[in-house]
Amino acid sequence: QVQLVESGGGLVQAGGSLRLSCAASIRDFRRHAMGWFRQAPGKERELVAAISWSGDSTYSADSVKGRFTISRDNVENMVYLRMNSLKPEDTAVYYCAAKYYFYSGSPPLTNDYSYWGQGTQVTVSS
């Protein structure tokens, strides 16, 4: 049974940092691309960052580029999102997602990931 469990969310002041973690129970985890999505109230879910199965290729949305960094540990089956210089507009529920994608090159940038976590709330106060 596939399970993705996020942790590390919370309340932080603007300019602060958080690190989100995602523990993945997936067979062949290292053959899956991983992504972090977020959804703010009244807005659509958006892709924030993604990483290829090998970790060699990453993507960051323009809104977080230079502030957020995605990484993974294929031994521990973990994915991380380091978030620096947080802004109030980063406030959202953050979701970890997985998709079988054992190809070279960039991770998938669409929303059709196969597996999703329950989400963790990130609130940035001004």
One Martini backbone bead per residue (centre of mass of N, CA, C, O) as a GRO file, in nm:
protein
  126
    1GLN     BB    1   0.096   0.037   0.023
    2VAL     BB    2   0.058   0.363  -0.035
    3GLN     BB    3   0.259   0.622   0.138
    4LEU     BB    4   0.226   0.972   0.232
    5VAL     BB    5   0.418   1.175   0.475
    6GLU     BB    6   0.388   1.477   0.612
    7SER     BB    7   0.618   1.732   0.746
    8GLY     BB    8   0.694   2.067   0.901
    9GLY     BB    9   0.481   2.240   0.949
   10GLY     BB   10   0.359   2.590   1.012
   11LEU     BB   11   0.442   2.877   1.196
   12VAL     BB   12   0.571   3.178   1.035
   13GLN     BB   13   0.762   3.431   0.967
   14ALA     BB   14   0.858   3.651   0.773
   15GLY     BB   15   1.174   3.520   0.650
   16GLY     BB   16   1.157   3.243   0.715
   17SER     BB   17   1.190   2.885   0.792
   18LEU     BB   18   1.140   2.559   0.631
   19ARG     BB   19   1.106   2.190   0.657
   20LEU     BB   20   0.992   1.955   0.449
   21SER     BB   21   0.856   1.622   0.481
   22CYS     BB   22   0.864   1.292   0.305
   23ALA     BB   23   0.727   0.980   0.363
   24ALA     BB   24   0.785   0.685   0.166
   25SER     BB   25   0.559   0.412   0.072
   26ILE     BB   26   0.726   0.269  -0.201
   27ARG     BB   27   0.762   0.087  -0.454
   28ASP     BB   28   1.018   0.196  -0.621
   29PHE     BB   29   1.098   0.490  -0.544
   30ARG     BB   30   1.351   0.534  -0.748
   31ARG     BB   31   1.115   0.546  -0.997
   32HIS     BB   32   1.016   0.821  -0.877
   33ALA     BB   33   0.870   1.103  -0.900
   34MET     BB   34   0.870   1.422  -0.722
   35GLY     BB   35   0.632   1.640  -0.546
   36TRP     BB   36   0.536   1.982  -0.474
   37PHE     BB   37   0.238   2.108  -0.351
   38ARG     BB   38  -0.017   2.376  -0.351
   39GLN     BB   39  -0.301   2.515  -0.147
   40ALA     BB   40  -0.499   2.781  -0.146
   41PRO     BB   41  -0.750   2.959  -0.067
   42GLY     BB   42  -0.933   2.971  -0.368
   43LYS     BB   43  -0.719   2.787  -0.509
   44GLU     BB   44  -0.522   2.619  -0.702
   45ARG     BB   45  -0.331   2.369  -0.755
   46GLU     BB   46   0.032   2.377  -0.731
   47LEU     BB   47   0.344   2.361  -0.854
   48VAL     BB   48   0.657   2.398  -0.690
   49ALA     BB   49   0.817   2.110  -0.698
   50ALA     BB   50   1.063   1.890  -0.862
   51ILE     BB   51   1.190   1.542  -0.896
   52SER     BB   52   1.374   1.311  -1.000
   53TRP     BB   53   1.461   0.990  -0.944
   54SER     BB   54   1.778   1.075  -0.912
   55GLY     BB   55   1.808   1.407  -0.863
   56ASP     BB   56   1.929   1.560  -1.126
   57SER     BB   57   1.637   1.687  -1.158
   58THR     BB   58   1.483   2.012  -1.133
   59TYR     BB   59   1.196   2.207  -1.013
   60SER     BB   60   1.084   2.557  -1.008
   61ALA     BB   61   0.889   2.789  -0.944
   62ASP     BB   62   0.899   3.121  -0.989
   63SER     BB   63   0.783   3.196  -0.696
   64VAL     BB   64   1.044   3.007  -0.558
   65LYS     BB   65   1.290   3.088  -0.682
   66GLY     BB   66   1.569   3.083  -0.459
   67ARG     BB   67   1.401   2.960  -0.190
   68PHE     BB   68   1.347   2.672  -0.295
   69THR     BB   69   1.431   2.318  -0.210
   70ILE     BB   70   1.469   2.011  -0.362
   71SER     BB   71   1.491   1.673  -0.222
   72ARG     BB   72   1.652   1.340  -0.194
   73ASP     BB   73   1.630   0.996  -0.044
   74ASN     BB   74   1.683   0.668  -0.171
   75VAL     BB   75   1.729   0.519   0.106
   76GLU     BB   76   1.492   0.661   0.297
   77ASN     BB   77   1.243   0.765   0.142
   78MET     BB   78   1.286   1.089   0.086
   79VAL     BB   79   1.142   1.423   0.093
   80TYR     BB   80   1.228   1.770   0.035
   81LEU     BB   81   1.150   2.117   0.156
   82ARG     BB   82   1.320   2.405   0.131
   83MET     BB   83   1.225   2.713   0.307
   84ASN     BB   84   1.293   3.043   0.224
   85SER     BB   85   1.189   3.348   0.254
   86LEU     BB   86   0.912   3.378   0.357
   87LYS     BB   87   0.574   3.439   0.257
   88PRO     BB   88   0.245   3.498   0.282
   89GLU     BB   89   0.193   3.365  -0.013
   90ASP     BB   90   0.285   3.068   0.101
   91THR     BB   91   0.023   3.011   0.208
   92ALA     BB   92  -0.056   2.661   0.266
   93VAL     BB   93  -0.113   2.350   0.143
   94TYR     BB   94   0.117   2.081   0.148
   95TYR     BB   95   0.208   1.842  -0.109
   96CYS     BB   96   0.287   1.517  -0.165
   97ALA     BB   97   0.415   1.350  -0.468
   98ALA     BB   98   0.376   1.062  -0.698
   99LYS     BB   99   0.556   0.923  -0.995
  100TYR     BB  100   0.604   0.711  -1.236
  101TYR     BB  101   0.950   0.806  -1.366
  102PHE     BB  102   1.187   0.625  -1.556
  103TYR     BB  103   1.345   0.895  -1.672
  104SER     BB  104   1.512   1.107  -1.837
  105GLY     BB  105   1.523   1.413  -1.701
  106SER     BB  106   1.258   1.570  -1.635
  107PRO     BB  107   1.010   1.611  -1.446
  108PRO     BB  108   0.693   1.622  -1.403
  109LEU     BB  109   0.456   1.921  -1.459
  110THR     BB  110   0.204   1.792  -1.382
  111ASN     BB  111  -0.094   1.684  -1.193
  112ASP     BB  112  -0.067   1.352  -1.263
  113TYR     BB  113  -0.031   1.224  -0.996
  114SER     BB  114  -0.079   0.923  -0.816
  115TYR     BB  115   0.031   1.022  -0.532
  116TRP     BB  116  -0.087   1.133  -0.200
  117GLY     BB  117  -0.094   1.329   0.055
  118GLN     BB  118  -0.251   1.508   0.326
  119GLY     BB  119  -0.089   1.737   0.428
  120THR     BB  120   0.060   2.064   0.515
  121GLN     BB  121   0.064   2.344   0.707
  122VAL     BB  122   0.139   2.680   0.591
  123THR     BB  123   0.216   2.976   0.788
  124VAL     BB  124   0.256   3.325   0.702
  125SER     BB  125   0.349   3.601   0.872
  126SER     BB  126   0.369   3.968   0.871
   0.00000   0.00000   0.00000
